Tab-separated table of C-alpha atoms and ligand atoms in Angstrom:
chain	number	residue	atom	x	y	z
A	1	UNK	CA	-152.935	132.949	25.515
A	2	UNK	CA	-153.996	134.993	22.495
A	3	UNK	CA	-156.308	137.086	24.669
A	4	UNK	CA	-154.815	140.454	25.574
A	5	UNK	CA	-151.580	139.501	23.850
A	6	UNK	CA	-149.242	142.484	23.433
A	7	UNK	CA	-147.310	140.536	20.888
A	8	UNK	CA	-149.919	140.076	18.209
A	9	UNK	CA	-147.998	142.771	16.387
A	10	UNK	CA	-144.547	141.565	17.245
A	11	UNK	CA	-142.275	140.173	14.634
A	12	UNK	CA	-139.809	137.510	15.438
A	13	UNK	CA	-136.652	137.652	13.369
A	14	UNK	CA	-138.240	135.861	10.469
A	15	UNK	CA	-141.806	137.057	10.322
A	16	UNK	CA	-145.193	137.231	11.920
A	17	UNK	CA	-146.186	135.386	15.041
A	18	UNK	CA	-148.950	132.882	14.793
A	19	UNK	CA	-152.241	134.591	15.517
A	20	UNK	CA	-151.437	137.527	13.277
A	21	UNK	CA	-153.167	137.867	10.006
A	22	UNK	CA	-150.247	137.342	7.698
A	23	UNK	CA	-150.380	139.672	4.732
A	24	UNK	CA	-150.720	137.833	1.452
A	25	UNK	CA	-148.933	138.983	-1.630
A	26	UNK	CA	-151.184	140.883	-3.998
A	27	UNK	CA	-149.940	141.355	-7.543
A	28	UNK	CA	-148.472	144.831	-7.940
A	29	UNK	CA	-148.335	145.693	-4.255
A	30	UNK	CA	-145.956	144.518	-1.571
A	31	UNK	CA	-147.494	143.366	1.723
A	32	UNK	CA	-147.374	145.989	4.475
A	33	UNK	CA	-146.096	144.600	7.738
A	34	UNK	CA	-147.640	145.580	11.029
A	35	UNK	CA	-144.260	146.405	12.515
A	36	UNK	CA	-140.998	146.708	10.621
A	37	UNK	CA	-138.539	145.678	13.298
A	38	UNK	CA	-135.992	144.621	10.702
A	39	UNK	CA	-135.304	148.181	9.520
A	40	UNK	CA	-134.757	149.378	13.079
A	41	UNK	CA	-132.412	146.483	13.789
A	42	UNK	CA	-130.446	147.088	10.588
A	43	UNK	CA	-129.833	150.703	11.617
A	44	UNK	CA	-128.164	149.727	14.894
A	45	UNK	CA	-126.516	146.451	13.935
A	46	UNK	CA	-123.006	147.781	13.099
A	47	UNK	CA	-122.725	149.408	16.527
A	48	UNK	CA	-124.248	146.460	18.380
A	49	UNK	CA	-122.149	143.810	16.675
A	50	UNK	CA	-118.966	145.616	17.616
A	51	UNK	CA	-119.967	146.040	21.257
A	52	UNK	CA	-121.327	142.494	21.510
A	53	UNK	CA	-117.975	141.187	20.348
A	54	UNK	CA	-116.131	143.063	23.110
A	55	UNK	CA	-118.694	142.076	25.705
A	56	UNK	CA	-118.629	138.445	24.699
A	57	UNK	CA	-114.853	138.392	25.024
A	58	UNK	CA	-115.059	140.010	28.483
A	59	UNK	CA	-117.686	137.573	29.778
A	60	UNK	CA	-119.386	140.380	31.752
A	61	UNK	CA	-122.940	139.148	31.048
A	62	UNK	CA	-124.807	139.940	34.271
A	63	UNK	CA	-124.538	143.480	35.622
A	64	UNK	CA	-121.340	145.383	34.915
A	65	UNK	CA	-120.545	148.422	32.834
A	66	UNK	CA	-122.933	147.930	29.919
A	67	UNK	CA	-125.901	147.624	32.277
A	68	UNK	CA	-124.811	150.581	34.430
A	69	UNK	CA	-124.273	152.719	31.344
A	70	UNK	CA	-127.762	152.006	30.050
A	71	UNK	CA	-129.354	152.533	33.476
A	72	UNK	CA	-127.641	155.936	33.742
A	73	UNK	CA	-128.699	157.052	30.269
A	74	UNK	CA	-132.269	155.777	30.651
A	75	UNK	CA	-132.671	157.625	33.991
A	76	UNK	CA	-131.270	160.814	32.442
A	77	UNK	CA	-133.526	160.467	29.393
A	78	UNK	CA	-136.612	160.050	31.611
A	79	UNK	CA	-135.485	162.967	33.812
A	80	UNK	CA	-135.278	160.964	37.054
A	81	UNK	CA	-132.491	159.962	39.480
A	82	UNK	CA	-132.617	156.183	39.068
A	83	UNK	CA	-133.308	153.499	36.502
A	84	UNK	CA	-133.183	149.914	37.754
A	85	UNK	CA	-132.893	147.347	34.967
A	86	UNK	CA	-134.990	144.185	35.378
A	87	UNK	CA	-135.829	141.107	33.336
A	88	UNK	CA	-139.041	142.334	31.657
A	89	UNK	CA	-141.880	144.826	31.957
A	90	UNK	CA	-144.105	142.536	34.010
A	91	UNK	CA	-141.379	142.209	36.640
A	92	UNK	CA	-140.883	145.996	36.593
A	93	UNK	CA	-144.515	146.240	37.738
A	94	UNK	CA	-144.407	143.289	40.150
A	95	UNK	CA	-141.233	144.468	41.878
A	96	UNK	CA	-142.476	148.076	42.131
A	97	UNK	CA	-145.714	146.881	43.722
A	98	UNK	CA	-143.868	144.449	46.011
A	99	UNK	CA	-141.566	147.273	47.111
A	100	UNK	CA	-144.662	149.179	48.264
A	101	UNK	CA	-145.407	146.357	50.704
A	102	UNK	CA	-148.970	145.602	49.614
A	103	UNK	CA	-151.068	143.194	51.647
A	104	UNK	CA	-153.658	140.658	50.519
A	105	UNK	CA	-156.658	142.919	51.160
A	106	UNK	CA	-155.117	145.900	49.390
A	107	UNK	CA	-156.564	146.987	46.079
A	108	UNK	CA	-154.690	148.400	43.125
A	109	UNK	CA	-156.738	150.358	40.612
A	110	UNK	CA	-155.902	149.470	36.995
A	111	UNK	CA	-157.659	150.323	33.734
A	112	UNK	CA	-159.705	147.509	32.177
A	113	UNK	CA	-158.330	148.326	28.748
A	114	UNK	CA	-154.665	147.362	29.007
A	115	UNK	CA	-152.366	144.453	28.312
A	116	UNK	CA	-153.049	141.673	30.801
A	117	UNK	CA	-149.612	142.069	32.466
A	118	UNK	CA	-150.752	145.213	34.281
A	119	UNK	CA	-153.399	143.279	36.214
A	120	UNK	CA	-151.309	140.121	36.418
A	121	UNK	CA	-148.567	142.065	38.226
A	122	UNK	CA	-151.011	143.172	40.917
A	123	UNK	CA	-151.979	139.565	41.673
A	124	UNK	CA	-148.336	138.409	41.564
A	125	UNK	CA	-147.457	141.155	44.067
A	126	UNK	CA	-150.069	139.707	46.441
A	127	UNK	CA	-152.847	142.308	46.093
A	128	UNK	CA	-156.157	142.564	44.189
A	129	UNK	CA	-156.734	144.441	40.942
A	130	UNK	CA	-159.763	146.736	40.907
A	131	UNK	CA	-160.673	147.528	37.317
A	132	UNK	CA	-161.624	151.040	36.209
A	133	UNK	CA	-163.274	152.189	33.009
A	134	UNK	CA	-161.572	154.482	30.505
A	135	UNK	CA	-162.205	157.647	28.507
A	136	UNK	CA	-164.025	156.970	25.186
A	137	UNK	CA	-161.790	159.393	23.232
A	138	UNK	CA	-158.374	158.245	24.479
A	139	UNK	CA	-159.089	154.870	26.134
A	140	UNK	CA	-157.019	156.052	29.125
A	141	UNK	CA	-158.013	156.404	32.787
A	142	UNK	CA	-159.910	159.529	33.789
A	143	UNK	CA	-160.305	161.100	37.251
A	144	UNK	CA	-164.009	160.145	37.165
A	145	UNK	CA	-163.347	156.508	36.310
A	146	UNK	CA	-160.728	156.287	39.077
A	147	UNK	CA	-163.116	157.881	41.608
A	148	UNK	CA	-165.757	155.322	40.642
A	149	UNK	CA	-163.300	152.496	41.376
A	150	UNK	CA	-162.129	153.800	44.781
A	151	UNK	CA	-162.879	151.730	47.876
A	152	UNK	CA	-161.546	151.947	51.458
A	153	UNK	CA	-159.025	149.245	50.421
A	154	UNK	CA	-157.477	151.218	47.517
A	155	UNK	CA	-153.731	151.698	47.974
A	156	UNK	CA	-152.175	152.211	44.547
A	157	UNK	CA	-153.259	153.653	41.201
A	158	UNK	CA	-151.527	152.148	38.169
A	159	UNK	CA	-151.779	154.640	35.319
A	160	UNK	CA	-151.215	152.889	31.992
A	161	UNK	CA	-149.868	155.182	29.275
A	162	UNK	CA	-151.444	152.999	26.619
A	163	UNK	CA	-150.649	153.198	22.895
A	164	UNK	CA	-147.889	155.772	23.571
A	165	UNK	CA	-150.314	158.354	24.929
A	166	UNK	CA	-150.187	159.962	28.382
A	167	UNK	CA	-153.220	160.265	30.675
A	168	UNK	CA	-154.148	163.552	32.356
A	169	UNK	CA	-151.466	163.383	35.032
A	170	UNK	CA	-152.491	166.624	36.806
A	171	UNK	CA	-156.044	165.419	37.347
A	172	UNK	CA	-155.029	161.851	38.239
A	173	UNK	CA	-152.404	163.085	40.729
A	174	UNK	CA	-155.129	165.138	42.385
A	175	UNK	CA	-157.422	162.124	42.808
A	176	UNK	CA	-154.518	160.000	44.069
A	177	UNK	CA	-153.585	162.713	46.588
A	178	UNK	CA	-157.135	163.027	47.877
A	179	UNK	CA	-157.462	159.271	48.302
A	180	UNK	CA	-153.928	158.711	49.639
A	181	UNK	CA	-152.863	156.437	46.757
A	182	UNK	CA	-149.387	155.900	45.369
A	183	UNK	CA	-149.154	156.314	41.603
A	184	UNK	CA	-147.226	153.691	39.655
A	185	UNK	CA	-147.002	154.254	35.901
A	186	UNK	CA	-147.146	151.429	33.419
A	187	UNK	CA	-145.209	153.191	30.662
A	188	UNK	CA	-144.450	149.998	28.730
A	189	UNK	CA	-145.948	151.538	25.568
A	190	UNK	CA	-144.824	155.123	26.088
A	191	UNK	CA	-141.014	155.378	25.884
A	192	UNK	CA	-140.229	159.055	25.312
A	193	UNK	CA	-143.840	160.313	25.386
A	194	UNK	CA	-144.281	163.622	27.212
A	195	UNK	CA	-146.888	165.262	29.414
A	196	UNK	CA	-145.933	168.969	29.320
A	197	UNK	CA	-142.136	168.851	29.934
A	198	UNK	CA	-142.022	165.532	31.762
A	199	UNK	CA	-141.440	162.097	30.286
A	200	UNK	CA	-143.801	159.169	30.700
A	201	UNK	CA	-142.584	157.150	33.660
A	202	UNK	CA	-141.489	160.180	35.695
A	203	UNK	CA	-144.853	161.183	37.167
A	204	UNK	CA	-145.518	158.590	39.852
A	205	UNK	CA	-143.478	157.021	42.592
A	206	UNK	CA	-142.264	154.478	40.018
A	207	UNK	CA	-142.399	154.262	36.215
A	208	UNK	CA	-142.365	150.765	34.732
A	209	UNK	CA	-140.997	149.984	31.284
A	210	UNK	CA	-140.892	146.915	29.099
A	211	UNK	CA	-138.217	146.641	26.413
A	212	UNK	CA	-139.952	143.729	24.690
A	213	UNK	CA	-138.683	143.761	21.062
A	214	UNK	CA	-141.855	145.314	19.609
A	215	UNK	CA	-141.975	148.280	22.014
A	216	UNK	CA	-140.805	151.747	20.932
A	217	UNK	CA	-137.493	151.016	22.669
A	218	UNK	CA	-136.968	147.285	22.267
A	219	UNK	CA	-134.263	144.795	23.163
A	220	UNK	CA	-133.295	141.638	21.284
A	221	UNK	CA	-135.281	139.585	23.768
A	222	UNK	CA	-136.972	140.337	27.095
A	223	UNK	CA	-135.897	143.294	29.237
A	224	UNK	CA	-137.431	145.977	31.443
A	225	UNK	CA	-136.700	148.779	33.910
A	226	UNK	CA	-138.200	150.814	36.720
A	227	UNK	CA	-137.424	154.529	36.910
A	228	UNK	CA	-137.828	156.523	40.117
A	229	UNK	CA	-136.690	159.635	41.960
A	230	UNK	CA	-136.976	157.848	45.289
A	231	UNK	CA	-133.549	156.691	46.562
A	232	UNK	CA	-134.976	154.184	49.044
A	233	UNK	CA	-137.283	152.630	46.447
A	234	UNK	CA	-134.406	152.291	43.966
A	235	UNK	CA	-132.283	150.549	46.621
A	236	UNK	CA	-135.126	148.191	47.471
A	237	UNK	CA	-135.660	147.312	43.797
A	238	UNK	CA	-131.950	146.543	43.364
A	239	UNK	CA	-132.200	144.143	46.304
A	240	UNK	CA	-135.426	142.510	45.101
A	241	UNK	CA	-134.243	141.917	41.528
A	242	UNK	CA	-131.143	140.066	42.716
A	243	UNK	CA	-132.249	137.390	45.224
A	244	UNK	CA	-132.590	139.869	48.092
A	245	UNK	CA	-128.851	140.615	48.036
A	246	UNK	CA	-127.499	143.781	49.624
A	247	UNK	CA	-124.195	143.942	47.838
A	248	UNK	CA	-122.359	141.056	49.344
A	249	UNK	CA	-122.923	137.888	47.296
A	250	UNK	CA	-124.100	135.808	50.246
A	251	UNK	CA	-126.070	138.387	52.266
A	252	UNK	CA	-129.764	137.906	51.523
A	253	UNK	CA	-131.854	140.289	53.595
A	254	UNK	CA	-135.225	139.287	52.184
A	255	UNK	CA	-136.824	136.945	49.660
A	256	UNK	CA	-136.178	138.546	46.315
A	257	UNK	CA	-136.172	137.003	42.876
A	258	UNK	CA	-133.977	136.733	39.794
A	259	UNK	CA	-134.969	139.506	37.422
A	260	UNK	CA	-131.926	141.276	36.060
A	261	UNK	CA	-131.233	143.119	32.823
A	262	UNK	CA	-128.675	141.256	30.680
A	263	UNK	CA	-125.592	143.118	29.542
A	264	UNK	CA	-126.161	141.946	25.954
A	265	UNK	CA	-129.619	143.547	26.047
A	266	UNK	CA	-128.273	146.717	27.657
A	267	UNK	CA	-125.954	147.161	24.657
A	268	UNK	CA	-128.899	146.901	22.259
A	269	UNK	CA	-130.935	149.337	24.344
A	270	UNK	CA	-128.128	151.921	24.540
A	271	UNK	CA	-127.750	151.849	20.755
A	272	UNK	CA	-131.508	152.118	20.129
A	273	UNK	CA	-131.953	154.843	22.769
A	274	UNK	CA	-129.811	157.171	20.643
A	275	UNK	CA	-132.438	156.806	17.894
A	276	UNK	CA	-135.574	156.834	20.032
A	277	UNK	CA	-136.418	160.531	19.575
A	278	UNK	CA	-135.997	160.348	15.802
A	279	UNK	CA	-138.035	157.144	15.610
A	280	UNK	CA	-140.814	158.646	17.762
A	281	UNK	CA	-140.812	161.807	15.615
A	282	UNK	CA	-141.288	159.620	12.555
A	283	UNK	CA	-144.204	157.827	14.244
A	284	UNK	CA	-145.816	161.229	14.949
A	285	UNK	CA	-145.441	162.306	11.322
A	286	UNK	CA	-147.003	159.101	10.059
A	287	UNK	CA	-149.857	159.411	12.560
A	288	UNK	CA	-150.491	162.985	11.385
A	289	UNK	CA	-150.775	161.586	7.884
A	290	UNK	CA	-153.246	158.886	8.996
A	291	UNK	CA	-155.234	161.609	10.766
A	292	UNK	CA	-155.338	163.797	7.678
A	293	UNK	CA	-156.338	160.872	5.454
A	294	UNK	CA	-159.038	159.473	7.749
A	295	UNK	CA	-160.468	162.791	8.960
A	296	UNK	CA	-164.276	162.844	8.863
A	297	UNK	CA	-164.549	159.127	7.970
A	298	UNK	CA	-166.074	156.210	9.901
A	299	UNK	CA	-162.523	155.217	10.952
A	300	UNK	CA	-162.005	157.270	14.101
A	301	UNK	CA	-158.459	157.575	15.443
A	302	UNK	CA	-158.141	158.046	19.204
A	303	UNK	CA	-157.648	161.648	20.254
A	304	UNK	CA	-154.582	163.147	21.928
A	305	UNK	CA	-154.953	165.681	24.757
A	306	UNK	CA	-153.215	169.029	24.234
A	307	UNK	CA	-150.250	168.883	26.667
A	308	UNK	CA	-149.231	165.410	25.445
A	309	UNK	CA	-146.459	164.648	22.988
A	310	UNK	CA	-147.336	161.028	22.248
A	311	UNK	CA	-144.893	158.264	21.378
A	312	UNK	CA	-147.558	156.526	19.242
A	313	UNK	CA	-146.683	152.950	20.026
A	314	UNK	CA	-149.834	151.895	18.168
A	315	UNK	CA	-152.104	153.516	15.565
A	316	UNK	CA	-155.535	152.641	16.950
A	317	UNK	CA	-158.740	153.424	15.032
A	318	UNK	CA	-162.293	152.561	15.978
A	319	UNK	CA	-164.185	151.051	13.050
A	320	UNK	CA	-167.639	149.563	12.519
A	321	UNK	CA	-167.753	145.895	11.405
A	322	UNK	CA	-164.186	145.329	12.463
A	323	UNK	CA	-163.919	141.672	11.473
A	324	UNK	CA	-164.897	142.472	7.871
A	325	UNK	CA	-162.601	145.481	7.738
A	326	UNK	CA	-159.712	143.473	9.119
A	327	UNK	CA	-160.251	140.617	6.689
A	328	UNK	CA	-160.508	143.089	3.780
A	329	UNK	CA	-157.225	144.723	4.743
A	330	UNK	CA	-155.533	141.320	5.062
A	331	UNK	CA	-156.753	140.449	1.557
A	332	UNK	CA	-155.001	143.561	0.326
A	333	UNK	CA	-151.771	142.560	2.032
A	334	UNK	CA	-152.143	144.886	5.017
A	335	UNK	CA	-151.437	143.395	8.462
A	336	UNK	CA	-153.326	144.733	11.478
A	337	UNK	CA	-153.620	143.940	15.204
A	338	UNK	CA	-156.169	144.286	18.013
A	339	UNK	CA	-154.996	145.737	21.330
A	340	UNK	CA	-156.868	144.273	23.087
A	341	UNK	CA	-159.857	142.117	22.057
A	342	UNK	CA	-160.926	141.337	25.654
A	343	UNK	CA	-160.859	143.955	28.400
A	344	UNK	CA	-159.036	142.456	31.396
A	345	UNK	CA	-162.089	142.441	33.700
A	346	UNK	CA	-163.811	140.061	31.243
A	347	UNK	CA	-160.773	137.821	30.781
A	348	UNK	CA	-161.175	134.299	32.225
A	349	UNK	CA	-157.915	134.870	34.115
A	350	UNK	CA	-159.524	137.606	36.192
A	351	UNK	CA	-163.044	136.292	36.894
A	352	UNK	CA	-162.239	136.420	40.624
A	353	UNK	CA	-161.794	140.172	40.323
A	354	UNK	CA	-164.788	140.994	38.143
A	355	UNK	CA	-167.183	143.204	40.045
A	356	UNK	CA	-169.141	145.306	37.547
A	357	UNK	CA	-169.495	146.008	33.829
A	358	UNK	CA	-167.282	148.748	32.403
A	359	UNK	CA	-169.201	149.939	29.332
A	360	UNK	CA	-166.630	152.173	27.663
A	361	UNK	CA	-163.845	149.575	27.707
A	362	UNK	CA	-166.288	146.877	26.598
A	363	UNK	CA	-167.651	148.876	23.653
A	364	UNK	CA	-164.158	149.914	22.553
A	365	UNK	CA	-162.901	146.328	22.572
A	366	UNK	CA	-165.403	145.516	19.797
A	367	UNK	CA	-164.237	148.330	17.516
A	368	UNK	CA	-160.535	148.958	17.969
A	369	UNK	CA	-158.125	148.076	15.210
A	370	UNK	CA	-154.384	148.782	15.192
A	371	UNK	CA	-153.033	149.871	11.795
A	372	UNK	CA	-149.452	149.351	10.602
A	373	UNK	CA	-147.060	151.813	12.232
A	374	UNK	CA	-143.296	151.785	12.616
A	375	UNK	CA	-140.612	154.446	12.179
A	376	UNK	CA	-139.513	153.228	8.748
A	377	UNK	CA	-142.997	152.970	7.245
A	378	UNK	CA	-143.331	155.254	4.216
A	379	UNK	CA	-145.939	157.964	3.738
A	380	UNK	CA	-146.964	156.121	0.567
A	381	UNK	CA	-147.692	153.024	2.666
A	382	UNK	CA	-149.762	155.079	5.131
A	383	UNK	CA	-151.703	156.409	2.147
A	384	UNK	CA	-152.216	152.899	0.797
A	385	UNK	CA	-153.503	151.654	4.152
A	386	UNK	CA	-155.775	154.698	4.505
A	387	UNK	CA	-157.188	154.339	0.990
A	388	UNK	CA	-157.841	150.625	1.487
A	389	UNK	CA	-159.556	151.340	4.797
A	390	UNK	CA	-161.753	154.121	3.383
A	391	UNK	CA	-162.611	151.996	0.377
A	392	UNK	CA	-163.602	149.025	2.558
A	393	UNK	CA	-165.721	151.154	4.888
A	394	UNK	CA	-167.436	152.721	1.909
A	395	UNK	CA	-168.133	149.303	0.366
A	396	UNK	CA	-169.481	147.885	3.641
A	397	UNK	CA	-171.689	150.933	4.088
A	398	UNK	CA	-173.271	150.643	0.615
A	399	UNK	CA	-173.873	146.875	1.116
A	400	UNK	CA	-176.022	147.436	4.195
B	501	PLP	C1	-145.673	144.988	27.115
B	501	PLP	C2	-146.475	145.458	28.238
B	501	PLP	C3	-146.272	144.995	29.549
B	501	PLP	C4	-145.404	143.804	29.901
B	501	PLP	O1	-144.122	143.848	29.484
B	501	PLP	P1	-143.288	142.481	29.254
B	501	PLP	O2	-141.910	142.974	29.020
B	501	PLP	O3	-143.879	141.797	28.086
B	501	PLP	O4	-143.392	141.686	30.517
B	501	PLP	C5	-146.991	145.578	30.566
B	501	PLP	N1	-147.892	146.545	30.324
B	501	PLP	C6	-148.142	147.002	29.077
B	501	PLP	C7	-149.136	148.098	28.881
B	501	PLP	C8	-147.448	146.458	27.990
B	501	PLP	O5	-147.712	146.898	26.756
C-alpha cells in the first residue's frame, strides 16, 4: 500500500498522511510542509463556498451545468475538442484503454518509473503491461527504451509526463507511428505543462488526468478527466463512464461502469483552473531557485529538455545516502517524499509482468528524493531547504 504511493506527499485537511515523515518543530524555525494545500484552498474558498451553496440548493450533483462548464474549460485549456470528466485518474486511464478495445494478449508499454496506477489501469482494461526503462536525466521514456520494449503484441504506448515534465513527444510519436501503436498520455502530474505550443494531454489519442487533491490541479476529493480530439472516442468514454448509457436513462448499449465527475468537484476545479497558470509559474520560479542553490552539488535535480515548459508537480533530486539525508532533513523540520521507492516492474503486484531488469529505473529508485514544493512556498523556505540539504551532504561526505 505504501509502495508507489502518489499520496505520500498529500495532505489531508488536517495534516500529513501516515507514512510521511512528519516535520518536527525545531526551535527558531517553523516546519516546512511537503505540500501546502491549505494556502491554495484558502485562495479559492470564497468563490467555491458561494457556488457550493447554490449547487447544494439546486440538488444538481451528478452531471449538469457545473460539470459541463468545467469540461468545456478544461478542453479549451488543453487545446482539444473534448474533455470527459470521470471519477479519478486511474479510471481516466482504464476507460481510455477499454475504449481502444484491447484484448488479453495485447501489450501496453508503460515506463517502470511511474505511480502504480499507470500499470494497474492496463491490467484492469484487460491487457498486459510491458515495462520500459527511462532516461537517466529526466526519468521519462525515451525512443530507445520504447524500442527495446516493443514486441509483436504491442498495441499502445502510455507516455507518463512524470513530475510535471513532458517526454520528447516528436521522437516518441515517430516510434509509435513506425510500430503502429496508439499513444495514450498519463498527464496526471502535468496539468498545464507544455511541449512547444501544445499542452500535456493533447499529444496522443487520449490524455488522462487525475485531479487528486495533491495534483497541480486538485479537487476536494477524487476526480479525473480524459481529453481528446477524437469525437468517436469522446462519445465512447461518455457511454462507458455512465453504465453504458447512450443518453436515454434505460438504454445500456454495453457494459460500462460508474465513474463520473461530481458537480461539487467540478466547481472546485473551475475555481482552481483560473489560478493554475499562476500557480505553475510560481512552481517554476521556486524550481529555478532550487537549481541555482544546488548547482554543482551532489544533489542533482532532474533535467528539463529545451522545448518543455514544465509544470513541476514534484521537485525531484538524486542524492547519495538518501535515507540519511531524508532523516537529517526531517530532524530539521523539512518534510520530503519519495516518488517512487519501488519501480513498478519490481512491485509484488506486478510479478506476473516482470520480464527483465531495467537498470536506469532501478538505480534511480534508490536515489530520488522529492523536496518541498508548492505554489505558496517562499523563496526563503527554498533557501532553507537547499542549505540544509547542502549541509547534510557535506557532513555525510566528510564522515566517510
Ligand atoms: C495520481 C496519478 C494517477 C492516478 O490518479 P488517481 O486520481 O489517484 O486515480 C495515475 N498516474 C499518475 C502518474 C499519477 O500521478
